[in-house]
């Protein structure tokens, strides 16, 4: 597997002569929103492939976006449907990747469709890490197929990348380059809150540097507090620190949100943001800051720079405000509250606190350690003993 810097430079070379090819694997609500957002960009220099099992559904979903975007005068990109792809079958995924030869792959698949896992876990155990074996289940198959066909695509993962990407990396497997969502969602809640509190009209120009794992995305978004954890965050406007305290800003982040599929507009938007940043950096020589979970195989979420200003492109974790060690410590502190003690040598280790919560809430004995080889077995156990009995 090539490094992200190598992939970015390959992409810059390739796009001098052709359109960018973007593949969306899994066309649930995230994939559908993303397809619509990409079409709405009116970018004549991208081609989109949507990948899944059911041809009729894929064609139907693609057609509504084709026509709706054409009504708005935005349909400038071709959509290709690749069906009969079983994400449990690596060879099936290999065929799809080889057929389209994508530059960017977005994995928006879910091992258990139609359910927000947090609807079960938050009210019962206040931790999301329990679902890690389900979150990685299709991702590992996609990355195995990716490696087998020697793809150079930049891969974006949508499901619990705080732990999924480092789990793959620690097991010596190919792993996605970026994670979407989670920390990214908080950045924009902070901008909205700070803008309202300070009466800043161009609140989108507030600059934020932040590092934290998934637990705090949930607790801040849902409840407007940090569970007693000090945040590693820097908020500036016109280069100066904002005058309002972070606790007040956080309190204003707990805003009502839908809990159904509409919530996935945010995840799709964060995928769109990453794709646009990659293409803008590659094609227009821009330097862009993002916030992504799991980037470079690190546990938790980090600020990351995609730097296309020079001919030799590069991406890196932004250490201009906080050191990498500071950010790593904060992310481990946050993800521990999400039920994950460690991810190392291909083994995900749950916290003892999570095991006890699961025992009390569901009457289930969850294993302490999940080796990479046992992911499918553990995922099946979680579906059968927790999801099916509590959905």
XYZ file of N, CA, C and O in Angstrom, residues 104 154 156-157 178-181 184 269-279 290-293 306:
100
model
N -10.712 7.957 -5.916
C -11.166 8.127 -4.532
C -12.265 7.104 -4.276
O -13.199 6.971 -5.080
N -7.332 6.930 -3.113
C -7.387 7.475 -1.755
C -8.718 7.016 -1.160
O -9.771 7.191 -1.770
N -11.663 6.817 1.827
C -12.328 7.505 2.933
C -13.296 6.521 3.586
O -14.117 5.911 2.902
N -13.211 6.374 4.893
C -14.072 5.446 5.623
C -15.078 6.223 6.456
O -14.726 7.241 7.066
N -8.408 8.420 5.195
C -9.163 9.404 5.968
C -10.408 8.758 6.549
O -10.977 7.844 5.964
N -10.825 9.268 7.708
C -12.137 8.940 8.239
C -13.015 10.167 8.135
O -12.526 11.300 8.199
N -14.311 9.968 7.979
C -15.228 11.103 7.888
C -16.106 11.167 9.131
O -16.272 10.185 9.848
N -16.663 12.354 9.361
C -17.623 12.515 10.452
C -16.996 12.705 11.811
O -15.835 13.069 11.960
N -15.285 15.939 12.921
C -15.632 16.927 11.896
C -16.951 17.624 12.230
O -17.088 18.840 12.079
N -21.838 15.047 4.248
C -21.199 16.348 4.037
C -19.723 16.308 4.393
O -18.900 16.952 3.719
N -19.367 15.571 5.445
C -17.946 15.487 5.790
C -17.174 14.683 4.742
O -16.015 14.988 4.441
N -17.821 13.672 4.151
C -17.203 12.977 3.019
C -16.995 13.928 1.843
O -15.944 13.937 1.205
N -18.027 14.718 1.564
C -17.933 15.695 0.473
C -16.790 16.676 0.737
O -16.031 17.030 -0.176
N -16.676 17.131 1.990
C -15.615 18.078 2.344
C -14.234 17.491 2.068
O -13.351 18.171 1.536
N -14.036 16.217 2.421
C -12.736 15.577 2.192
C -12.466 15.441 0.697
O -11.356 15.742 0.222
N -13.462 14.991 -0.060
C -13.290 14.846 -1.510
C -12.946 16.189 -2.140
O -12.018 16.303 -2.955
N -13.693 17.229 -1.770
C -13.437 18.559 -2.332
C -12.048 19.055 -1.949
O -11.346 19.664 -2.777
N -11.637 18.807 -0.704
C -10.305 19.235 -0.275
C -9.216 18.538 -1.087
O -8.228 19.173 -1.505
N -9.381 17.237 -1.304
C -8.397 16.492 -2.100
C -8.330 17.066 -3.508
O -7.236 17.367 -4.028
N -9.475 17.244 -4.146
C -9.490 17.718 -5.533
C -9.014 19.162 -5.642
O -8.299 19.517 -6.588
N -8.401 20.061 7.508
C -9.580 19.270 7.819
C -9.453 18.724 9.233
O -8.377 18.765 9.829
N -10.543 18.174 9.742
C -10.485 17.394 10.981
C -11.086 16.024 10.691
O -12.236 15.931 10.253
N -10.307 14.975 10.905
C -10.718 13.623 10.521
C -10.401 12.617 11.620
O -9.338 12.691 12.251
N -11.270 11.637 11.817
C -10.947 10.525 12.713
C -10.100 9.475 11.999
O -10.283 9.227 10.798
N -3.917 19.009 4.050
C -3.602 18.533 2.700
C -2.964 19.708 1.982
O -3.618 20.730 1.745
